[in-house]
Amino acid sequence: MSGPSSGRIPSGSGRTTSRPDPLHHPQHRRPRRRPLVPARDWEQAAARALAALGAQWQDHTGRDRTLLIGCLRQGLALARDFRLDLDWLTDAAWSYVADSVWEPIAPPARPGAGTALEAPADALAELLAALARRQHEHRSITASRLAAVTQSGLLPTDVHEMAVYYLAKAQRDLGDSAGSRAGMQLVADGDGRLAPAARRGLAHLARLAGDFPTALNTAGMLGWAGRQYRIEGDILWPHGDMHRAAAAYATARDQAEHHGVAGERATGQTQRALVLAFTDPHRADDELHLAEQYLTGLDLRATGFTLRIAALVRDAGALPGLDTARTLRAEIRDAGITAAEADLELALAFHHNIADEPDKARAVIDRLNELTRGGDYAYYVDIAHFMAGLPLPGPSDIRWTESAEHVRSAWHSLVLARQEHLRTGS
């Protein structure tokens, strides 16, 4: 009888073998390494993907905002991560800003990546992200981000001017009129895509400085591209000429609808609701409702403030309290939009004068003096005096398109008309 097996199968089995070597057991084998893909191959694949996205967007017929945003967001990520040329992304960026809708656009951050702008795609992504986020950030943050983009020198000339233009807008909101004027003039002189908008910005700055004749003269040369009728409305209503201002805003709104620019349509209608709220509370209800409809789905913070101010003007003289106004003031200050705060104070001046509260009306004048001490929007102080029937404290630097007495009469008449409406219900 043979002894115990010593690692071999007994003879007669037809084969012999050794015990399995644990180092060669499948559970202990090293996994095969996949061949490394050269970086150049990844770049070429990314470039093909970027081109495919561009073709998908450019070959689509009609306006498809969802497609634009999807292609732009993915394309920015590819161009940024693989340092690719901007190519079609510049045209897509112009399409993005044209509608004034401002959906979130920034691609996801790269793990471990810094914040420095090192390539054109970095700068373009930061530019568009700053424009979208300005609806949710203080204007000083927006200005800082856009200044970094303009100083990087990474963008082609036309897109660089986009950054300069929107930086100038943020500077205007912050009260930096000198910086804003320099930026607007640079873009206007460049005669590029945003030159009409920059000329509009210069008209705004003339108005803010109280130079209404210059603002009106500039507005008359703007055309649709420069939003002529909206600018004319902005000039007419400070003169108390609400009916002509409402007609100008209606034209601006209708032109925007014809051109398919949703943000501009909403802005024109909201401004129309504001001026009509001074003259006809009942009619203002319908105008406010339409403005709310137009704003649905849009991210336009300043226009949203205007809509809420218009509701206060509609109810002026019969407001149940000022908590809503205080909350709105806090939100406006958080956003850093001087124009909206001036509009709010003017609405409160209207309310207190209608309610025959002279001490509170004077308190509004004090706040307006503080708000406008830099010189811009100083005409709001004059208007608050006109509403109250008070003399101006001294000579005014405001240049109206009508006589100052005509403007005074128009504003004081609006107060008297609202008082009569509340007294008689007519």
CSV table of C-alpha atoms in Angstrom, one decimal:
chain,number,residue,atom,x,y,z
A,1,MET,CA,0.0,0.0,0.0
A,2,SER,CA,1.5,3.2,-1.1
A,3,GLY,CA,2.1,6.1,1.4
A,4,PRO,CA,0.4,9.5,1.5
A,5,SER,CA,0.5,11.7,-1.6
A,6,SER,CA,3.4,14.2,-1.6
A,7,GLY,CA,2.0,16.7,-4.0
A,8,ARG,CA,1.7,14.4,-7.1
A,9,ILE,CA,-1.4,12.7,-8.4
A,10,PRO,CA,-0.9,9.0,-8.1
A,11,SER,CA,0.4,7.2,-11.1
A,12,GLY,CA,-2.2,5.8,-13.4
A,13,SER,CA,-4.2,9.0,-13.5
A,14,GLY,CA,-2.7,9.8,-16.8
A,15,ARG,CA,-1.1,13.2,-15.8
A,16,THR,CA,1.1,14.7,-13.1
A,17,THR,CA,1.2,18.3,-11.8
A,18,SER,CA,2.6,20.3,-8.9
A,19,ARG,CA,0.5,22.0,-6.3
A,20,PRO,CA,-0.8,25.5,-7.3
A,21,ASP,CA,1.7,28.2,-6.7
A,22,PRO,CA,0.0,30.8,-4.6
A,23,LEU,CA,2.0,33.6,-6.3
A,24,HIS,CA,0.3,32.7,-9.5
A,25,HIS,CA,-3.1,32.2,-8.2
A,26,PRO,CA,-5.7,34.4,-10.1
A,27,GLN,CA,-6.5,36.1,-6.8
A,28,HIS,CA,-2.9,37.2,-6.4
A,29,ARG,CA,-2.1,38.2,-10.0
A,30,ARG,CA,-1.3,41.9,-10.6
A,31,PRO,CA,-3.9,43.6,-12.7
A,32,ARG,CA,-2.8,44.5,-16.2
A,33,ARG,CA,-2.1,48.2,-16.6
A,34,ARG,CA,-4.1,50.0,-19.3
A,35,PRO,CA,-1.8,51.8,-21.7
A,36,LEU,CA,-1.6,55.5,-20.9
A,37,VAL,CA,-3.3,57.8,-23.3
A,38,PRO,CA,-1.0,60.7,-24.4
A,39,ALA,CA,-2.1,64.1,-23.3
A,40,ARG,CA,-2.1,65.2,-26.9
A,41,ASP,CA,-4.8,62.6,-27.7
A,42,TRP,CA,-7.0,63.9,-24.9
A,43,GLU,CA,-6.6,67.4,-26.2
A,44,GLN,CA,-7.6,66.3,-29.7
A,45,ALA,CA,-10.6,64.4,-28.3
A,46,ALA,CA,-11.6,67.5,-26.4
A,47,ALA,CA,-11.2,69.7,-29.5
A,48,ARG,CA,-13.4,67.3,-31.4
A,49,ALA,CA,-16.0,67.4,-28.7
A,50,LEU,CA,-15.9,71.2,-28.6
A,51,ALA,CA,-16.4,71.4,-32.3
A,52,ALA,CA,-19.3,69.0,-32.1
A,53,LEU,CA,-21.0,71.1,-29.5
A,54,GLY,CA,-20.5,74.2,-31.6
A,55,ALA,CA,-22.0,72.5,-34.7
A,56,GLN,CA,-25.0,71.3,-32.6
A,57,TRP,CA,-25.7,74.9,-31.5
A,58,GLN,CA,-25.0,76.6,-34.8
A,59,ASP,CA,-26.9,74.1,-37.0
A,60,HIS,CA,-30.0,74.4,-34.9
A,61,THR,CA,-32.7,76.5,-36.5
A,62,GLY,CA,-34.6,79.0,-34.4
A,63,ARG,CA,-34.0,80.3,-30.9
A,64,ASP,CA,-33.4,77.6,-28.3
A,65,ARG,CA,-32.2,79.1,-25.1
A,66,THR,CA,-31.9,75.7,-23.4
A,67,LEU,CA,-29.7,74.3,-26.2
A,68,LEU,CA,-27.5,77.5,-26.0
A,69,ILE,CA,-27.0,77.2,-22.3
A,70,GLY,CA,-26.2,73.5,-22.4
A,71,CYS,CA,-23.7,73.8,-25.3
A,72,LEU,CA,-22.1,77.0,-23.8
A,73,ARG,CA,-21.7,75.5,-20.3
A,74,GLN,CA,-20.1,72.2,-21.7
A,75,GLY,CA,-18.0,74.1,-24.2
A,76,LEU,CA,-16.6,76.5,-21.6
A,77,ALA,CA,-15.6,73.5,-19.4
A,78,LEU,CA,-13.8,71.8,-22.4
A,79,ALA,CA,-12.0,75.0,-23.5
A,80,ARG,CA,-11.0,75.8,-20.0
A,81,ASP,CA,-9.7,72.4,-19.0
A,82,PHE,CA,-7.8,71.7,-22.2
A,83,ARG,CA,-6.7,75.3,-23.0
A,84,LEU,CA,-8.5,75.3,-26.3
A,85,ASP,CA,-9.3,78.3,-28.5
A,86,LEU,CA,-12.6,80.0,-27.9
A,87,ASP,CA,-13.8,79.5,-31.5
A,88,TRP,CA,-17.7,79.5,-31.5
A,89,LEU,CA,-17.8,80.2,-27.8
A,90,THR,CA,-17.5,84.0,-28.4
A,91,ASP,CA,-20.6,84.0,-30.6
A,92,ALA,CA,-22.5,81.9,-28.1
A,93,ALA,CA,-21.5,84.4,-25.3
A,94,TRP,CA,-23.0,87.2,-27.3
A,95,SER,CA,-26.2,85.2,-27.8
A,96,TYR,CA,-26.2,84.6,-24.0
A,97,VAL,CA,-26.1,88.3,-23.1
A,98,ALA,CA,-28.5,89.4,-25.9
A,99,ASP,CA,-31.7,88.2,-24.1
A,100,SER,CA,-30.8,89.7,-20.7
A,101,VAL,CA,-32.0,86.5,-19.0
A,102,TRP,CA,-28.9,85.6,-17.0
A,103,GLU,CA,-29.2,81.8,-16.2
A,104,PRO,CA,-26.3,80.3,-14.2
A,105,ILE,CA,-23.6,79.6,-16.8
A,106,ALA,CA,-20.4,78.8,-14.9
A,107,PRO,CA,-19.0,75.3,-15.6
A,108,PRO,CA,-18.1,73.2,-12.5
A,109,ALA,CA,-14.8,74.1,-10.9
A,110,ARG,CA,-11.9,71.9,-11.6
A,111,PRO,CA,-10.8,69.9,-8.5
A,112,GLY,CA,-7.7,71.5,-7.0
A,113,ALA,CA,-7.7,74.3,-9.5
A,114,GLY,CA,-6.8,77.9,-8.4
A,115,THR,CA,-8.8,81.0,-9.2
A,116,ALA,CA,-6.2,82.7,-11.4
A,117,LEU,CA,-7.2,83.6,-14.9
A,118,GLU,CA,-4.6,81.9,-17.1
A,119,ALA,CA,-6.3,81.4,-20.5
A,120,PRO,CA,-9.0,83.0,-22.6
A,121,ALA,CA,-11.5,80.3,-21.6
A,122,ASP,CA,-10.9,81.1,-17.9
A,123,ALA,CA,-11.6,84.8,-18.6
A,124,LEU,CA,-14.7,84.1,-20.7
A,125,ALA,CA,-16.1,81.7,-18.1
A,126,GLU,CA,-15.5,84.2,-15.3
A,127,LEU,CA,-17.0,87.1,-17.3
A,128,LEU,CA,-20.3,85.2,-18.0
A,129,ALA,CA,-20.4,83.8,-14.4
A,130,ALA,CA,-20.0,87.4,-13.0
A,131,LEU,CA,-22.8,88.7,-15.3
A,132,ALA,CA,-25.1,85.9,-14.1
A,133,ARG,CA,-24.2,86.2,-10.4
A,134,ARG,CA,-24.6,90.0,-10.4
A,135,GLN,CA,-28.3,89.4,-9.9
A,136,HIS,CA,-27.5,87.9,-6.5
A,137,GLU,CA,-24.4,89.7,-5.4
A,138,HIS,CA,-23.6,93.2,-4.3
A,139,ARG,CA,-22.5,95.3,-7.3
A,140,SER,CA,-19.1,95.9,-5.7
A,141,ILE,CA,-18.4,92.1,-6.0
A,142,THR,CA,-19.5,92.2,-9.6
A,143,ALA,CA,-17.3,95.2,-10.3
A,144,SER,CA,-14.3,93.4,-8.7
A,145,ARG,CA,-14.7,90.3,-10.7
A,146,LEU,CA,-15.2,92.2,-14.0
A,147,ALA,CA,-12.2,94.4,-13.3
A,148,ALA,CA,-10.1,91.2,-12.9
A,149,VAL,CA,-11.3,90.0,-16.3
A,150,THR,CA,-10.6,93.3,-18.1
A,151,GLN,CA,-7.1,93.5,-16.5
A,152,SER,CA,-6.2,90.0,-17.5
A,153,GLY,CA,-5.9,91.0,-21.2
A,154,LEU,CA,-6.9,87.4,-22.2
A,155,LEU,CA,-10.0,88.1,-24.2
A,156,PRO,CA,-10.3,89.1,-27.9
A,157,THR,CA,-11.2,92.8,-28.4
A,158,ASP,CA,-15.0,92.4,-28.9
A,159,VAL,CA,-15.5,90.3,-25.8
A,160,HIS,CA,-13.1,92.4,-23.8
A,161,GLU,CA,-15.4,95.4,-24.6
A,162,MET,CA,-18.3,93.3,-23.2
A,163,ALA,CA,-16.4,93.1,-19.9
A,164,VAL,CA,-15.6,96.8,-20.0
A,165,TYR,CA,-19.2,97.7,-20.7
A,166,TYR,CA,-20.7,95.6,-17.9
A,167,LEU,CA,-18.0,96.8,-15.5
A,168,ALA,CA,-19.1,100.4,-16.4
A,169,LYS,CA,-22.7,99.5,-15.6
A,170,ALA,CA,-21.7,98.1,-12.2
A,171,GLN,CA,-19.6,101.3,-11.5
A,172,ARG,CA,-22.7,103.4,-12.4
A,173,ASP,CA,-24.8,101.4,-9.9
A,174,LEU,CA,-22.1,102.0,-7.2
A,175,GLY,CA,-22.0,105.7,-7.8
A,176,ASP,CA,-18.6,105.7,-9.6
A,177,SER,CA,-19.7,107.9,-12.5
A,178,ALA,CA,-16.2,108.9,-13.6
A,179,GLY,CA,-15.1,105.3,-13.9
A,180,SER,CA,-18.4,104.4,-15.6
A,181,ARG,CA,-18.1,107.2,-18.1
A,182,ALA,CA,-14.6,106.3,-19.0
A,183,GLY,CA,-15.6,102.7,-19.7
A,184,MET,CA,-18.7,103.6,-21.7
A,185,GLN,CA,-16.8,106.1,-23.8
A,186,LEU,CA,-14.1,103.5,-24.6
A,187,VAL,CA,-16.7,101.0,-25.8
A,188,ALA,CA,-18.7,103.7,-27.7
A,189,ASP,CA,-15.5,104.8,-29.4
A,190,GLY,CA,-14.7,101.2,-30.3
A,191,ASP,CA,-17.8,101.1,-32.5
A,192,GLY,CA,-18.3,97.4,-31.8
A,193,ARG,CA,-21.3,95.4,-30.9
A,194,LEU,CA,-22.0,97.2,-27.7
A,195,ALA,CA,-21.3,100.7,-29.0
A,196,PRO,CA,-25.1,101.6,-29.1
A,197,ALA,CA,-25.5,100.2,-25.5
A,198,ALA,CA,-22.5,102.3,-24.4
A,199,ARG,CA,-24.0,105.4,-25.9
A,200,ARG,CA,-27.1,104.6,-24.0
A,201,GLY,CA,-25.0,104.3,-20.9
A,202,LEU,CA,-23.6,107.8,-21.6
A,203,ALA,CA,-27.2,109.1,-21.9
A,204,HIS,CA,-27.9,107.5,-18.5
A,205,LEU,CA,-24.9,109.2,-17.0
A,206,ALA,CA,-26.0,112.6,-18.3
A,207,ARG,CA,-29.4,112.1,-16.8
A,208,LEU,CA,-28.0,111.0,-13.4
A,209,ALA,CA,-25.9,114.2,-13.4
A,210,GLY,CA,-29.1,116.2,-14.0
A,211,ASP,CA,-28.2,117.2,-17.6
A,212,PHE,CA,-31.5,116.3,-19.2
A,213,PRO,CA,-31.0,118.2,-22.5
A,214,THR,CA,-27.8,116.3,-23.2
A,215,ALA,CA,-29.4,113.0,-22.2
A,216,LEU,CA,-32.4,113.7,-24.5
A,217,ASN,CA,-30.3,114.7,-27.4
A,218,THR,CA,-28.2,111.5,-27.1
A,219,ALA,CA,-31.3,109.4,-26.7
A,220,GLY,CA,-32.7,110.7,-30.0
A,221,MET,CA,-29.8,109.1,-31.9
A,222,LEU,CA,-29.9,105.7,-30.3
A,223,GLY,CA,-32.5,103.8,-32.2
A,224,TRP,CA,-33.6,100.3,-31.2
A,225,ALA,CA,-30.1,99.0,-30.7
A,226,GLY,CA,-29.6,101.7,-28.0
A,227,ARG,CA,-33.1,101.3,-26.6
A,228,GLN,CA,-34.1,104.8,-27.5
A,229,TYR,CA,-37.6,104.8,-26.3
A,230,ARG,CA,-36.8,103.3,-22.9
A,231,ILE,CA,-34.2,106.1,-22.4
A,232,GLU,CA,-36.7,108.7,-23.5
A,233,GLY,CA,-39.1,107.3,-20.9
A,234,ASP,CA,-36.4,107.5,-18.2
A,235,ILE,CA,-36.0,111.2,-19.1
A,236,LEU,CA,-39.7,112.1,-19.3
A,237,TRP,CA,-40.9,110.7,-16.0
A,238,PRO,CA,-38.6,112.8,-13.7
A,239,HIS,CA,-40.2,115.8,-15.4
A,240,GLY,CA,-43.6,114.5,-14.1
A,241,ASP,CA,-44.7,113.8,-17.7
A,242,MET,CA,-46.1,110.4,-16.9
A,243,HIS,CA,-48.3,109.9,-19.9
A,244,ARG,CA,-45.6,110.5,-22.5
A,245,ALA,CA,-43.2,108.4,-20.5
A,246,ALA,CA,-45.8,105.5,-20.4
A,247,ALA,CA,-46.2,105.7,-24.2
A,248,ALA,CA,-42.4,105.6,-24.7
A,249,TYR,CA,-42.1,102.6,-22.4
A,250,ALA,CA,-44.9,100.8,-24.3
A,251,THR,CA,-43.1,101.4,-27.5
A,252,ALA,CA,-39.9,100.1,-26.0
A,253,ARG,CA,-41.7,97.0,-24.7
A,254,ASP,CA,-43.3,96.3,-28.1
A,255,GLN,CA,-40.0,96.7,-29.9
A,256,ALA,CA,-38.4,94.2,-27.5
A,257,GLU,CA,-41.2,91.8,-28.1
A,258,HIS,CA,-40.8,92.2,-31.9
A,259,HIS,CA,-37.1,91.4,-31.6
A,260,GLY,CA,-37.6,88.6,-29.1
A,261,VAL,CA,-35.6,90.1,-26.2
A,262,ALA,CA,-37.5,88.9,-23.1
A,263,GLY,CA,-35.5,90.8,-20.6
A,264,GLU,CA,-35.9,94.2,-22.3
A,265,ARG,CA,-39.6,93.5,-22.8
A,266,ALA,CA,-40.0,92.9,-19.0
A,267,THR,CA,-38.0,96.1,-18.2
A,268,GLY,CA,-40.1,98.3,-20.5
A,269,GLN,CA,-43.3,97.0,-19.1
A,270,THR,CA,-42.2,97.3,-15.5
A,271,GLN,CA,-41.1,100.9,-16.1
A,272,ARG,CA,-44.5,101.6,-17.7
A,273,ALA,CA,-46.2,100.2,-14.6
A,274,LEU,CA,-44.1,102.5,-12.4
A,275,VAL,CA,-45.0,105.7,-14.1
A,276,LEU,CA,-48.7,104.8,-14.4
A,277,ALA,CA,-48.8,104.0,-10.7
A,278,PHE,CA,-48.2,107.7,-10.1
A,279,THR,CA,-51.3,108.7,-12.1
A,280,ASP,CA,-53.8,105.9,-12.1
A,281,PRO,CA,-53.8,103.2,-9.3
A,282,HIS,CA,-56.5,101.2,-10.9
A,283,ARG,CA,-54.9,101.0,-14.3
A,284,ALA,CA,-51.6,100.3,-12.6
A,285,ASP,CA,-53.0,97.0,-11.3
A,286,ASP,CA,-53.3,95.6,-14.8
A,287,GLU,CA,-49.8,97.0,-15.8
A,288,LEU,CA,-48.2,95.4,-12.7
A,289,HIS,CA,-49.8,92.1,-13.4
A,290,LEU,CA,-48.5,92.1,-17.0
A,291,ALA,CA,-45.0,93.0,-15.7
A,292,GLU,CA,-45.1,90.1,-13.3
A,293,GLN,CA,-46.0,87.8,-16.1
A,294,TYR,CA,-43.1,89.1,-18.2
A,295,LEU,CA,-40.7,88.7,-15.3
A,296,THR,CA,-41.6,85.1,-14.7
A,297,GLY,CA,-38.7,82.8,-15.3
A,298,LEU,CA,-36.2,85.8,-15.7
A,299,ASP,CA,-33.5,86.7,-13.3
A,300,LEU,CA,-33.6,90.6,-13.3
A,301,ARG,CA,-33.0,91.8,-9.8
A,302,ALA,CA,-33.1,95.6,-10.4
A,303,THR,CA,-36.3,95.3,-12.5
A,304,GLY,CA,-37.8,93.2,-9.7
A,305,PHE,CA,-37.1,96.0,-7.3
A,306,THR,CA,-38.7,98.5,-9.7
A,307,LEU,CA,-41.8,96.3,-9.8
A,308,ARG,CA,-42.1,96.3,-6.0
A,309,ILE,CA,-41.5,100.1,-5.8
A,310,ALA,CA,-44.3,100.5,-8.4
A,311,ALA,CA,-46.7,98.6,-6.1
A,312,LEU,CA,-45.8,101.1,-3.3
A,313,VAL,CA,-46.5,104.0,-5.6
A,314,ARG,CA,-49.8,102.6,-6.6
A,315,ASP,CA,-50.8,102.3,-2.9
A,316,ALA,CA,-49.3,105.7,-1.9
A,317,GLY,CA,-51.4,107.6,0.6
A,318,ALA,CA,-53.1,104.4,1.8
A,319,LEU,CA,-50.1,102.2,2.8
A,320,PRO,CA,-51.0,100.2,5.9
A,321,GLY,CA,-47.5,100.5,7.2
A,322,LEU,CA,-43.9,100.9,6.1
A,323,ASP,CA,-42.5,97.4,7.0
A,324,THR,CA,-42.6,96.4,3.3
A,325,ALA,CA,-40.6,99.5,2.4
A,326,ARG,CA,-38.0,98.9,5.1
A,327,THR,CA,-37.5,95.3,4.0
A,328,LEU,CA,-37.2,96.5,0.4
A,329,ARG,CA,-34.6,99.1,1.3
A,330,ALA,CA,-32.5,96.5,3.1
A,331,GLU,CA,-32.6,94.3,0.0
A,332,ILE,CA,-31.7,97.1,-2.3
A,333,ARG,CA,-28.7,98.1,-0.1
A,334,ASP,CA,-27.5,94.5,0.0
A,335,ALA,CA,-27.6,94.6,-3.8
A,336,GLY,CA,-25.8,98.0,-4.0
A,337,ILE,CA,-28.1,99.5,-6.6
A,338,THR,CA,-28.3,103.3,-5.9
A,339,ALA,CA,-30.9,104.0,-8.5
A,340,ALA,CA,-33.4,101.6,-6.9
A,341,GLU,CA,-32.9,103.1,-3.5
A,342,ALA,CA,-33.5,106.6,-4.9
A,343,ASP,CA,-36.7,105.4,-6.6
A,344,LEU,CA,-37.8,103.9,-3.3
A,345,GLU,CA,-37.2,107.1,-1.4
A,346,LEU,CA,-39.1,109.0,-4.0
A,347,ALA,CA,-42.1,106.6,-3.7
A,348,LEU,CA,-42.0,107.2,0.1
A,349,ALA,CA,-41.9,111.0,-0.5
A,350,PHE,CA,-45.0,110.7,-2.7
A,351,HIS,CA,-46.8,108.6,0.0
A,352,HIS,CA,-45.9,111.0,2.9
A,353,ASN,CA,-47.0,114.1,1.0
A,354,ILE,CA,-50.3,112.5,0.0
A,355,ALA,CA,-50.8,111.5,3.6
A,356,ASP,CA,-50.0,115.0,4.8
A,357,GLU,CA,-47.1,113.9,6.9
A,358,PRO,CA,-44.6,116.9,6.4
A,359,ASP,CA,-42.1,115.7,9.0
A,360,LYS,CA,-41.8,112.3,7.4
A,361,ALA,CA,-41.6,113.9,4.0
A,362,ARG,CA,-38.7,116.1,5.2
A,363,ALA,CA,-37.0,112.9,6.6
A,364,VAL,CA,-37.1,111.5,3.1
A,365,ILE,CA,-35.5,114.6,1.7
A,366,ASP,CA,-32.7,114.2,4.3
A,367,ARG,CA,-32.1,110.6,3.2
A,368,LEU,CA,-32.1,111.7,-0.4
A,369,ASN,CA,-29.6,114.4,0.3
A,370,GLU,CA,-27.3,111.8,1.9
A,371,LEU,CA,-27.9,109.3,-0.9
A,372,THR,CA,-27.1,111.9,-3.6
A,373,ARG,CA,-24.2,113.8,-2.0
A,374,GLY,CA,-21.9,112.6,-4.7
A,375,GLY,CA,-23.9,114.6,-7.3
A,376,ASP,CA,-25.7,111.8,-9.1
A,377,TYR,CA,-29.5,111.6,-8.8
A,378,ALA,CA,-29.6,115.1,-7.1
A,379,TYR,CA,-32.7,115.8,-9.1
A,380,TYR,CA,-34.6,113.4,-6.8
A,381,VAL,CA,-34.0,115.9,-4.0
A,382,ASP,CA,-35.5,118.7,-6.2
A,383,ILE,CA,-38.5,116.5,-7.0
A,384,ALA,CA,-39.1,115.7,-3.4
A,385,HIS,CA,-39.3,119.4,-2.7
A,386,PHE,CA,-41.6,119.9,-5.6
A,387,MET,CA,-44.0,117.3,-4.3
A,388,ALA,CA,-44.1,118.9,-0.9
A,389,GLY,CA,-44.5,122.4,-2.3
A,390,LEU,CA,-41.3,123.4,-0.6
A,391,PRO,CA,-38.8,125.9,-1.9
A,392,LEU,CA,-35.4,124.6,-2.8
A,393,PRO,CA,-32.7,125.3,-0.2
A,394,GLY,CA,-30.6,127.1,-2.8
A,395,PRO,CA,-29.8,127.3,-6.5
A,396,SER,CA,-30.1,124.0,-8.3
A,397,ASP,CA,-27.6,122.6,-10.8
A,398,ILE,CA,-30.3,120.5,-12.5
A,399,ARG,CA,-30.9,121.3,-16.2
A,400,TRP,CA,-34.4,120.3,-17.1
A,401,THR,CA,-35.9,120.1,-20.6
A,402,GLU,CA,-38.8,122.3,-19.3
A,403,SER,CA,-38.7,125.1,-16.9
A,404,ALA,CA,-38.2,124.2,-13.2
A,405,GLU,CA,-41.5,125.7,-12.4
A,406,HIS,CA,-43.2,123.5,-15.0
A,407,VAL,CA,-41.6,120.4,-13.4
A,408,ARG,CA,-42.6,121.6,-9.9
A,409,SER,CA,-46.2,122.1,-10.9
A,410,ALA,CA,-46.4,118.6,-12.6
A,411,TRP,CA,-45.1,116.8,-9.4
A,412,HIS,CA,-47.2,118.8,-7.0
A,413,SER,CA,-50.3,118.2,-9.2
A,414,LEU,CA,-49.7,114.4,-8.9
A,415,VAL,CA,-49.8,114.7,-5.1
A,416,LEU,CA,-53.0,116.7,-5.2
A,417,ALA,CA,-54.7,114.4,-7.7
A,418,ARG,CA,-54.0,111.3,-5.5
A,419,GLN,CA,-55.3,113.1,-2.5
A,420,GLU,CA,-58.5,113.9,-4.4
A,421,HIS,CA,-58.7,110.3,-5.6
A,422,LEU,CA,-58.5,109.0,-2.0
A,423,ARG,CA,-61.0,111.5,-0.8
A,424,THR,CA,-63.6,110.9,-3.4
A,425,GLY,CA,-62.8,107.4,-4.8
A,426,SER,CA,-62.9,108.8,-8.3
